[in-house]
Short mmCIF file of C-alpha atoms and ligand atoms in Angstrom, two decimals:
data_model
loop_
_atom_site.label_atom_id
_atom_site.label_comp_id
_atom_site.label_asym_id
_atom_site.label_seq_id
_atom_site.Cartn_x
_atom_site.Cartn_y
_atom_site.Cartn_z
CA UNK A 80 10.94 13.22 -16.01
CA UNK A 81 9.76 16.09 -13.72
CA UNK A 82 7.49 18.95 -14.16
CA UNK A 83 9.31 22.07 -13.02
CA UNK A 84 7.11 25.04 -13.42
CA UNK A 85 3.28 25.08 -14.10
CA UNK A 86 1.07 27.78 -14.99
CA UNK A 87 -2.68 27.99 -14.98
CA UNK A 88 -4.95 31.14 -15.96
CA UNK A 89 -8.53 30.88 -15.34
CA UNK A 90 -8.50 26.98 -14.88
CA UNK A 91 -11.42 26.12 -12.24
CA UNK A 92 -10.90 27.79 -9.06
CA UNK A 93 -7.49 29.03 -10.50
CA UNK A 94 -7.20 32.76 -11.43
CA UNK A 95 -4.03 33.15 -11.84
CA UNK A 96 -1.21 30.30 -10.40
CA UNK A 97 2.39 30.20 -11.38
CA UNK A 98 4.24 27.28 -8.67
CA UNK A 99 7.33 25.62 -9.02
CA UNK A 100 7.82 22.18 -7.81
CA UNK A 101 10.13 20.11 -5.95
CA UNK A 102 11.71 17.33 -8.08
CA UNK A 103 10.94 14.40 -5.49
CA UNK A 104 7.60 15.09 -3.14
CA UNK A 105 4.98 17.50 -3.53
CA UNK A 106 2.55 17.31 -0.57
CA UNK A 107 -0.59 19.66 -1.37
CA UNK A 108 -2.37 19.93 1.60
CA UNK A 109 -6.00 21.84 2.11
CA UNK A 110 -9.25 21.68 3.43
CA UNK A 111 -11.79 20.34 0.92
CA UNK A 112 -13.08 22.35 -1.67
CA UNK A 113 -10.12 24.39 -2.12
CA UNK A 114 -8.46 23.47 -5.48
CA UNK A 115 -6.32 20.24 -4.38
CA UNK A 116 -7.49 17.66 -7.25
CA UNK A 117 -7.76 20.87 -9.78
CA UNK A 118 -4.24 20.91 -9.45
CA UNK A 119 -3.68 17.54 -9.52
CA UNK A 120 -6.23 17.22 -13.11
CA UNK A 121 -4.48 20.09 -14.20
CA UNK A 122 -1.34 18.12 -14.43
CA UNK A 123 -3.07 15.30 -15.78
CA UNK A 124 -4.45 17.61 -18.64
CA UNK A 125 -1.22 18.19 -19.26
CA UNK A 126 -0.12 15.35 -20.25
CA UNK A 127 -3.15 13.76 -22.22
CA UNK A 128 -4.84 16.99 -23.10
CA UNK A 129 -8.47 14.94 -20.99
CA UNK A 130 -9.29 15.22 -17.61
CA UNK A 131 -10.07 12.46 -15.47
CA UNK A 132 -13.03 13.56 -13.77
CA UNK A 133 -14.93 15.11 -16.75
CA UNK A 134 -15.58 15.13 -20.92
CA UNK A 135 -17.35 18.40 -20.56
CA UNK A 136 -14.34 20.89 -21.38
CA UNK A 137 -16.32 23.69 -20.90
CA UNK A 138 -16.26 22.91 -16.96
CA UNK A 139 -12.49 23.28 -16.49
CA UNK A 140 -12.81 27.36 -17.58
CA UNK A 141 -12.98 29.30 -14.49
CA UNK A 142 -17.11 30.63 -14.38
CA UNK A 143 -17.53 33.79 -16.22
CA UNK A 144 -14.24 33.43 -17.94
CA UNK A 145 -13.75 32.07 -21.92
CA UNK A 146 -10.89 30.40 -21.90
CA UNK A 147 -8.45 28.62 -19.91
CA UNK A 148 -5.19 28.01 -19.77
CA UNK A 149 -2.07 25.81 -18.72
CA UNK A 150 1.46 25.87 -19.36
CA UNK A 151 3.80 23.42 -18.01
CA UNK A 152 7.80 22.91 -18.51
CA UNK A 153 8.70 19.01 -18.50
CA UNK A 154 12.36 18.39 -17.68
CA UNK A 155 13.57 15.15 -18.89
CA UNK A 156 16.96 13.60 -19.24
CA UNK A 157 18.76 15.51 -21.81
CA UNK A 158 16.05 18.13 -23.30
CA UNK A 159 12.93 20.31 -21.44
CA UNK A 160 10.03 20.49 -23.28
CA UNK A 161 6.87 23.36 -22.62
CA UNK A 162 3.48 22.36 -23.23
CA UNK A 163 0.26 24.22 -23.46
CA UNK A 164 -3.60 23.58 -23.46
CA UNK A 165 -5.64 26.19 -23.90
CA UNK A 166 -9.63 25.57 -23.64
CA UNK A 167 -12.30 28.12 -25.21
CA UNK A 168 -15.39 28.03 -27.09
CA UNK A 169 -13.86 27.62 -29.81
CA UNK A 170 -12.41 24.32 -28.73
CA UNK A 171 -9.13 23.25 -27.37
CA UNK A 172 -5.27 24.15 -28.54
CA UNK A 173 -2.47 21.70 -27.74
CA UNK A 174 1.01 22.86 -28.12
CA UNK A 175 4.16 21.59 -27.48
CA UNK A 176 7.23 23.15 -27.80
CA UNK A 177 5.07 26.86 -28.68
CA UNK A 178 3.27 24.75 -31.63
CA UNK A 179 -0.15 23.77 -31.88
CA UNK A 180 -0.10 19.79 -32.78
CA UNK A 181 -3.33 19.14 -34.74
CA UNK A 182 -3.09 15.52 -34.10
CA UNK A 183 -3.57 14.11 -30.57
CA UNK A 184 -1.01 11.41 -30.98
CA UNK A 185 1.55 14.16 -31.77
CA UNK A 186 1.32 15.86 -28.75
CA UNK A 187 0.33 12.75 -26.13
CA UNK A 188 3.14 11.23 -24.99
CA UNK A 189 5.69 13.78 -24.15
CA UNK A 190 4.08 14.03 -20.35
CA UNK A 191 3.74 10.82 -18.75
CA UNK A 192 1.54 10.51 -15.95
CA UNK A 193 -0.03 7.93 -13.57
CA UNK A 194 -2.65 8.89 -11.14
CA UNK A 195 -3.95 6.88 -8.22
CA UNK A 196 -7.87 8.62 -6.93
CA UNK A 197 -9.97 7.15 -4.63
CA UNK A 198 -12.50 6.44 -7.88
CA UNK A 199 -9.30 3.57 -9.69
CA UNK A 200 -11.41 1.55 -7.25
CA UNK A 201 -13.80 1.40 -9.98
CA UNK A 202 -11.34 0.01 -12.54
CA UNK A 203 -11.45 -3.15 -10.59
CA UNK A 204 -14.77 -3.33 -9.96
CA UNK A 205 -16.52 -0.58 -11.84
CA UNK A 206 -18.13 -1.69 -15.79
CA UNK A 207 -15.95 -3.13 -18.60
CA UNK A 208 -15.59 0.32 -20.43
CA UNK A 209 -13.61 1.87 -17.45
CA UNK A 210 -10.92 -1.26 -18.33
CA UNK A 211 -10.88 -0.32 -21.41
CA UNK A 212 -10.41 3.57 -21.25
CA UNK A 213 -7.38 2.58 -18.77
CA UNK A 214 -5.61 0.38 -21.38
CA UNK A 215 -6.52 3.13 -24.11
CA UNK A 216 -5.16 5.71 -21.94
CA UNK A 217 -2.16 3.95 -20.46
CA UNK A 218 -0.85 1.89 -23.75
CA UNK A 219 -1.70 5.81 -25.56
CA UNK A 220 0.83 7.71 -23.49
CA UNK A 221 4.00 5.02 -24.26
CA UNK A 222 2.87 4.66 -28.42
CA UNK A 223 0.99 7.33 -29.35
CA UNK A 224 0.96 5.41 -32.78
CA UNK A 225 -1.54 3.51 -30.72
CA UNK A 226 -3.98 6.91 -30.53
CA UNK A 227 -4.04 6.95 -34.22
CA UNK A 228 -5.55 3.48 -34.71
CA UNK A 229 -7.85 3.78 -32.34
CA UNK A 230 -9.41 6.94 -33.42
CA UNK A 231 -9.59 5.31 -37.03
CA UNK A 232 -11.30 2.18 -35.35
CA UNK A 233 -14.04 4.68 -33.92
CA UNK A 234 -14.54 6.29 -37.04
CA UNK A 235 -14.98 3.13 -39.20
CA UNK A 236 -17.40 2.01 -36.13
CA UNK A 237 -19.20 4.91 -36.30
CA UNK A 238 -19.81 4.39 -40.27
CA UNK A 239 -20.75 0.37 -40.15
CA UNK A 240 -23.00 1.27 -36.93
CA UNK A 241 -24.85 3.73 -38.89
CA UNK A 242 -24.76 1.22 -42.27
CA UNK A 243 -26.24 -1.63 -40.25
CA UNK A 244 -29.07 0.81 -38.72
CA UNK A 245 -29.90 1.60 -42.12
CA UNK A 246 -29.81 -2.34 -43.04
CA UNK A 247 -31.74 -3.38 -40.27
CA UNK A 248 -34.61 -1.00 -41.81
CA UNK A 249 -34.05 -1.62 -45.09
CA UNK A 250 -33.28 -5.21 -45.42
CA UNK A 251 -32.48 -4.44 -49.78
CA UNK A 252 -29.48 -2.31 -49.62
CA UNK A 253 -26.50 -3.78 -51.26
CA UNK A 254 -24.20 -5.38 -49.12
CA UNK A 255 -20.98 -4.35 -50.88
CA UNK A 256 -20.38 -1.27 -48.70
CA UNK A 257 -20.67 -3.19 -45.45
CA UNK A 258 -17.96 -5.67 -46.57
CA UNK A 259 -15.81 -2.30 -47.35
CA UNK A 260 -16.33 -1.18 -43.70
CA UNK A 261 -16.08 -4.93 -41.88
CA UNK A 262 -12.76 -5.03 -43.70
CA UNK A 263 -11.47 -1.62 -42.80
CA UNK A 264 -12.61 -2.13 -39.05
CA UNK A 265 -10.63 -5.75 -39.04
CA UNK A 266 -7.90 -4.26 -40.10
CA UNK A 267 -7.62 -1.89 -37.22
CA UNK A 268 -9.47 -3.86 -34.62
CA UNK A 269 -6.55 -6.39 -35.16
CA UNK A 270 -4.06 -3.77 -34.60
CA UNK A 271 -5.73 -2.73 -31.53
CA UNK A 272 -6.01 -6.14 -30.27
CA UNK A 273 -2.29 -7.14 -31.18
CA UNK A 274 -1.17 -4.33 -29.31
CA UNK A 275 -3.25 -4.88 -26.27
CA UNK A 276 -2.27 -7.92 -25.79
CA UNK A 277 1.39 -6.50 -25.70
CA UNK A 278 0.61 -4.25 -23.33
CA UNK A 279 -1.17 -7.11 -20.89
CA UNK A 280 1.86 -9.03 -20.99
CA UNK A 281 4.13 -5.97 -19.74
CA UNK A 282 1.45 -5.00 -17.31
CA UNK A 283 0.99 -9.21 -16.00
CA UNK A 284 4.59 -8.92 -15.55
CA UNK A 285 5.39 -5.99 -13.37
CA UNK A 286 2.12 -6.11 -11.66
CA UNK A 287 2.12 -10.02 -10.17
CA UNK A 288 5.49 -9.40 -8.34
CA UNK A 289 4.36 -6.24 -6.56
CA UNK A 290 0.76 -7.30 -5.87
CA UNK A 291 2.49 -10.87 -4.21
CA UNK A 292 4.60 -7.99 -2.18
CA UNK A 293 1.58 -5.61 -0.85
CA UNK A 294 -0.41 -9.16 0.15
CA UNK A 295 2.61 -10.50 2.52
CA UNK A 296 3.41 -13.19 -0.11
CA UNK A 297 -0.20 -14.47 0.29
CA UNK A 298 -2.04 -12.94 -3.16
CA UNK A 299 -1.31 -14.28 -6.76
CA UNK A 300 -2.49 -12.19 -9.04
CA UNK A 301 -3.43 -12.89 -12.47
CA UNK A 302 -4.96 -10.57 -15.66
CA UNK A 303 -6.83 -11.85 -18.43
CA UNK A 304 -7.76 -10.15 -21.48
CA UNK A 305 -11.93 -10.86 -22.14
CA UNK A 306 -12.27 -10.59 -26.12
CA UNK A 307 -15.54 -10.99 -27.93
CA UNK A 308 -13.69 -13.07 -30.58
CA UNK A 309 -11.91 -16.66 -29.96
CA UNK A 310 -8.36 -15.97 -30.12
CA UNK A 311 -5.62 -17.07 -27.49
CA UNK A 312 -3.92 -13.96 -26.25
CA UNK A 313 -0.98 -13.18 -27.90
CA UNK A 314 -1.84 -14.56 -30.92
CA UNK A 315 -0.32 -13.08 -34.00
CA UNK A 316 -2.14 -10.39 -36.19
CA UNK A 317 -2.48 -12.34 -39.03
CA UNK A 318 -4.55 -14.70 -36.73
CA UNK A 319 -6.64 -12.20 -35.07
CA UNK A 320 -7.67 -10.94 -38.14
CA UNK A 321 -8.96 -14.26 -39.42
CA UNK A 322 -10.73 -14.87 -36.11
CA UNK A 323 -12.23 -11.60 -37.15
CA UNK A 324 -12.96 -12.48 -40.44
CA UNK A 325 -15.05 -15.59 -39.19
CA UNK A 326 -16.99 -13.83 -36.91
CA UNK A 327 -18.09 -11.24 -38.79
CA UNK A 328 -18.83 -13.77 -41.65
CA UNK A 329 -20.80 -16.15 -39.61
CA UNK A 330 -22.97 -12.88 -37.48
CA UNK A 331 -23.18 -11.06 -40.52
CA UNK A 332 -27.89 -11.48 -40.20
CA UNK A 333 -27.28 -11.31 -36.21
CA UNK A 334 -25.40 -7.76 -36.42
CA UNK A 335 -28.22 -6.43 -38.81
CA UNK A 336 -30.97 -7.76 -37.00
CA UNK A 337 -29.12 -6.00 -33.91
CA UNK A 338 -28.23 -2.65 -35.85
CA UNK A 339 -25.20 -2.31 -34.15
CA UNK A 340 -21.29 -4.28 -34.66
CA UNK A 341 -21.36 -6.83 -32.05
CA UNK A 342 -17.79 -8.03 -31.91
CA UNK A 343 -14.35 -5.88 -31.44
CA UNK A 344 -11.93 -4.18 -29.03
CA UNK A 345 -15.17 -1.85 -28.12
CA UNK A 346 -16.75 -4.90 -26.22
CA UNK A 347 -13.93 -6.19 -24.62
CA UNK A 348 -12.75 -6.62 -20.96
CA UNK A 349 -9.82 -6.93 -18.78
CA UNK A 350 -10.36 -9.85 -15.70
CA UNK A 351 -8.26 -9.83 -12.48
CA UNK A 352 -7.78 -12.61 -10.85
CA UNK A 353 -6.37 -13.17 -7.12
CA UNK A 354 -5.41 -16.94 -6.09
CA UNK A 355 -7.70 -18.04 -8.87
CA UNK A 356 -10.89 -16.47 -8.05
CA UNK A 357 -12.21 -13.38 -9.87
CA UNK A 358 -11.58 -10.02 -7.92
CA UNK A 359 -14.38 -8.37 -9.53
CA UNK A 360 -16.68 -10.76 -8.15
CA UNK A 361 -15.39 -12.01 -5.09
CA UNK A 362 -12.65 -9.75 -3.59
CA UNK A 363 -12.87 -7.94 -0.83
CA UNK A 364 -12.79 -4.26 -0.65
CA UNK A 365 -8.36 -4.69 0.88
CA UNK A 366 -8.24 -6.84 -2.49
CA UNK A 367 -9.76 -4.91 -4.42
CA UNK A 368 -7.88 -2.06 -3.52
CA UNK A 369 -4.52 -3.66 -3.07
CA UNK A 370 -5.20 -5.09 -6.99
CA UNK A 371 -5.88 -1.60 -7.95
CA UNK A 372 -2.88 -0.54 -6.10
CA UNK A 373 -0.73 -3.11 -7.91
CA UNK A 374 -1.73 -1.87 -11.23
CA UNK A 375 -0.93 1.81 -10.96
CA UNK A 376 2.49 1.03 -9.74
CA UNK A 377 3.37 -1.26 -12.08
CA UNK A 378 2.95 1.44 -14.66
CA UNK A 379 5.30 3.21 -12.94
CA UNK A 380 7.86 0.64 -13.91
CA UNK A 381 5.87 -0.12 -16.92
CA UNK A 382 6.22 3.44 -18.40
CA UNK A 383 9.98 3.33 -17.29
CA UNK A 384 10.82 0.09 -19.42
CA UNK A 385 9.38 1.62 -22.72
CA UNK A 386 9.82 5.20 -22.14
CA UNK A 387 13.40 5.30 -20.31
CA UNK A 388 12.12 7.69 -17.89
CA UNK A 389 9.89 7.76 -15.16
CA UNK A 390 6.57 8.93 -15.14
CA UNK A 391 5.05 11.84 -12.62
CA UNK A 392 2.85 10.28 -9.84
CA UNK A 393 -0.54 11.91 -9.21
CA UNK A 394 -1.86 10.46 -5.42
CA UNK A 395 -5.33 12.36 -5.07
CA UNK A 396 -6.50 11.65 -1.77
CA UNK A 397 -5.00 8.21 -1.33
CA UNK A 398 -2.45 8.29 0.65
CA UNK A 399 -4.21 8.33 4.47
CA UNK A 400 -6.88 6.06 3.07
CA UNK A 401 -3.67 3.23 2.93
CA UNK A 402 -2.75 1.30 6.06
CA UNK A 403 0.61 1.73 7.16
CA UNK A 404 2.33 -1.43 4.86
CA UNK A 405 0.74 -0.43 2.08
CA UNK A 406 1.51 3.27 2.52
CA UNK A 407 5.58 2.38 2.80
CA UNK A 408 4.93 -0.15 -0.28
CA UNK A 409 4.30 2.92 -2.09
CA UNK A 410 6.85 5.49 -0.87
CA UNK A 411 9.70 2.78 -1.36
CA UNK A 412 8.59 1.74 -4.86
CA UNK A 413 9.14 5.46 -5.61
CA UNK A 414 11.90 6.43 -3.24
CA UNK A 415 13.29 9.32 -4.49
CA UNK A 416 12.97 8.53 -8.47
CA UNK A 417 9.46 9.12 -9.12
CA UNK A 418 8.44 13.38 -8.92
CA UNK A 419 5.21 12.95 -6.82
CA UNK A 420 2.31 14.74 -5.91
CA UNK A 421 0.78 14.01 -2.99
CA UNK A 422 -2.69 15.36 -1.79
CA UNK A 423 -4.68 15.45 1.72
CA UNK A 424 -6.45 17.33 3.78
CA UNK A 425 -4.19 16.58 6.89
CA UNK A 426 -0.65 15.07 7.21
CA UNK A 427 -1.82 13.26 9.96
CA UNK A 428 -1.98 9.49 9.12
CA UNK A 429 0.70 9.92 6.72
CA UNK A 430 3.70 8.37 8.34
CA UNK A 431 7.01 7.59 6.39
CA UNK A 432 10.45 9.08 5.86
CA UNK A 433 9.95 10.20 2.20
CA UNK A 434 7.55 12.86 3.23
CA UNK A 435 9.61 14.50 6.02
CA UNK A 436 11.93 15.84 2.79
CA UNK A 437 8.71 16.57 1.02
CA UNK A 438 7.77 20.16 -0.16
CA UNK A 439 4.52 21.49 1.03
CA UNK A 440 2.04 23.42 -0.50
CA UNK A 441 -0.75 24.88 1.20
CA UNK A 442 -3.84 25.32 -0.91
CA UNK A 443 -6.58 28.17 0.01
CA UNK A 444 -9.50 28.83 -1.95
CA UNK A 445 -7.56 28.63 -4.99
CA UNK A 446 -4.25 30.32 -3.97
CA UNK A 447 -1.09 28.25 -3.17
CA UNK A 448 1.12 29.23 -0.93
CA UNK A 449 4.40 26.91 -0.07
N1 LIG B 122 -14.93 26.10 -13.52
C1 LIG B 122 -14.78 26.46 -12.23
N2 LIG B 122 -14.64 27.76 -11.90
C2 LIG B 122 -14.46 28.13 -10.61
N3 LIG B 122 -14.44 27.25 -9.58
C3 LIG B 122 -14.58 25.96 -9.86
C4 LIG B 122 -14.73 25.48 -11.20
N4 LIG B 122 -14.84 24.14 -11.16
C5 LIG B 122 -14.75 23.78 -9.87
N5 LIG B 122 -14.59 24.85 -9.08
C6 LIG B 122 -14.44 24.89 -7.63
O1 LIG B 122 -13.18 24.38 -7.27
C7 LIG B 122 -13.25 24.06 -5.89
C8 LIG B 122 -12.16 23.08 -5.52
O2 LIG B 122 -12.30 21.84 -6.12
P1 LIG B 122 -11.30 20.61 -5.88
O3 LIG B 122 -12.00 19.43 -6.43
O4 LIG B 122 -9.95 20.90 -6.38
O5 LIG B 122 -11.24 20.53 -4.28
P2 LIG B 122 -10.28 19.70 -3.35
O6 LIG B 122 -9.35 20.64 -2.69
O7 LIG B 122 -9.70 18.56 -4.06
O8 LIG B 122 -11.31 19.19 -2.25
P3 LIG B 122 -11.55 17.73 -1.59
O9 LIG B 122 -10.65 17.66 -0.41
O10 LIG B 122 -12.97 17.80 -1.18
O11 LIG B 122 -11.30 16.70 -2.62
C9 LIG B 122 -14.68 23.66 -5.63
O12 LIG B 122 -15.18 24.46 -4.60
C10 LIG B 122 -15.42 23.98 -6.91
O13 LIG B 122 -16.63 24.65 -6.69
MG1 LIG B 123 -10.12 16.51 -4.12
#
């Protein structure tokens, strides 16, 4: 799939921006502070209605405007589809197709998108909840089905956090209602968990062959999904759920001492390994990155086994900070399949074929000119 057109109307530094894109390369260059990575988020808003950088919506409307907006046309295989997000103070709009979709996982999905920014360092090394946003994210934009579960998961969390807050003061209050919630969150914490480990085993299995490429054959990666509950990954649902069921049954006076839900997909973790020993730990900043590397392009392949189409490529900033082999790793894994949008400051240090064919776009204080 390829974006064709996009649109923006008071989006950050964007008044007014209407740009067509090349089907294959995008280069954006710019000095800094000129709109490079709005563009770039822009897209990324796009397709899963969030941006990257920020929850507070309210900063993506250009200052002393109310609302922003941004269209994009998504060409895929046999159909193009048009998508919009508009943000005001009265909240945000999502439609697709010229129809507002009410419910996230309706609208998620149709834009697929992987982005590589200096900061996926931190989903190697960075805290446990970054891991999990990624596989939230990622596993959200190839089964949107996925979106739904996990918003009811939050919302039954929500409602047995706030029951054992009241328990933990109150030490009399029937215990019927929390065995209604534990259930309900089971129920969906199993799905979550089922499905995450899925998604591990697609991920394990494009990712090991490309991160044993980037290394020079040296590196063996391996990816290990950390749950707070003892259950061998890819264990069935009807097992996680009784794994579940146990732990909750035997920390039922530990979680209301605590006030909180101790156990569940909220408190799990995703481990890398390289030859055996924990990147996290004791990687080095080239295996750290290269791991980090490995991931995002495997979802490129990833995205293509489940979707049938390729996902856009987002590469904020990345590209010169790459040596050389790593750099053509990159531009071969998406020779000429993948639409991708390339951003830097300077084309020098960016050496390879790919980009001689590239289109450029030269970004100015937030005007675009190609
Ligand atoms: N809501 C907003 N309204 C207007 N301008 C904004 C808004 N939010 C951010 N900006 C401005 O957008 C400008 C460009 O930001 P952006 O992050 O896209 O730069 P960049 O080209 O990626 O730079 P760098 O090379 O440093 O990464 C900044 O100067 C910032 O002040
Ligand atoms: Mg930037």
């Amino acid at each position: 799939m390829h974006i064709k057109e996009l649109n923006l109307t008071n989006y950050r530094n964007y008044k007014n921006l209407r740009i067509e894109f090349d089907d294959k390369v995008n280069v954006i260059i710019g000095e800094n502070a000129q709109g490079k990575t709005n563009l770039m988020e822009a897209i990324y808003l796009l397709a899963f209605t969030k941006s990257h950088r920020t929850s507070k919506e309210k900063e993506l409307i250009r200052w002393d405007e109310d609302y922003a907006k941004i269209e994009g046309r998504v060409e895929k295989r046999i159909h193009s589809i048009p998508l919009e997000i508009v943000i005001s103070g009265k909240g945000k709009k999502a439609k697709l197709n010229h129809l507002e979709q009410r419910r996230l996982s309706d609208y998620i999905g149709n834009l697929n998108v992987v982005m590589f920014a200096p900061e996926d360092l931190t989903l190697v090394k960075g805290p446990p909840n970054i891991r999990r946003r990624f596989i939230d994210m990622e596993l959200g934009q190839i089964q949107p089905r996925y979106i739904y579960h996990l918003g009811q998961f939050q919302k039954v969390l929500k409602q047995r956090n706030h029951l054992l807050k009241q328990m933990q003061r109150d030490r009399s209050i029937n215990r019927m209602m929390l065995q209604v919630l534990t259930d309900q969150l089971i129920e969906h914490a199993s799905t979550i968990l089922e499905r995450r480990f899925a998604f591990l085993e697609l991920l394990r299995k494009w990712a090991k062959p490309i991160h044993h490429g980037i290394s020079h054959e040296v590196e063996e990666l391996e990816i290990e999904y950390q749950s707070t509950i003892e259950v061998l990954e890819g264990a069935s649902k009807e097992k996680i759920e009784s794994s579940f069921q146990e732990k909750f049954h035997q920390s039922i006076e530990k979680e209301i001492e605590r006030g909180t839900t101790l156990y569940g997909p909220h408190r799990d973790d995703i481990l890398f390994y390289v030859n055996g020993k924990n990147v996290q730990t004791y990687g080095s900043q080239g295996q750290q990155r290269t791991t980090a590397l490995s991931i995002k392009l495997a979802e490129i392949d990833l995205i293509y086994s489940e979707v049938g189409e390729y996902p856009i490529l987002l590469l904020d900033d990345v590209l010169s900070e790459l040596d050389d082999y790593r750099q053509s790793h990159l531009l071969n894994t998406i020779q000429g399949k993948v639409q991708t949008f390339v951003s830097t400051t300077s084309v020098d240090g960016i050496h390879h074929a790919t980009l001689e064919k590239a289109e450029m776009f030269r970004v100015q204080n937030g005007m675009v000119t190609s």
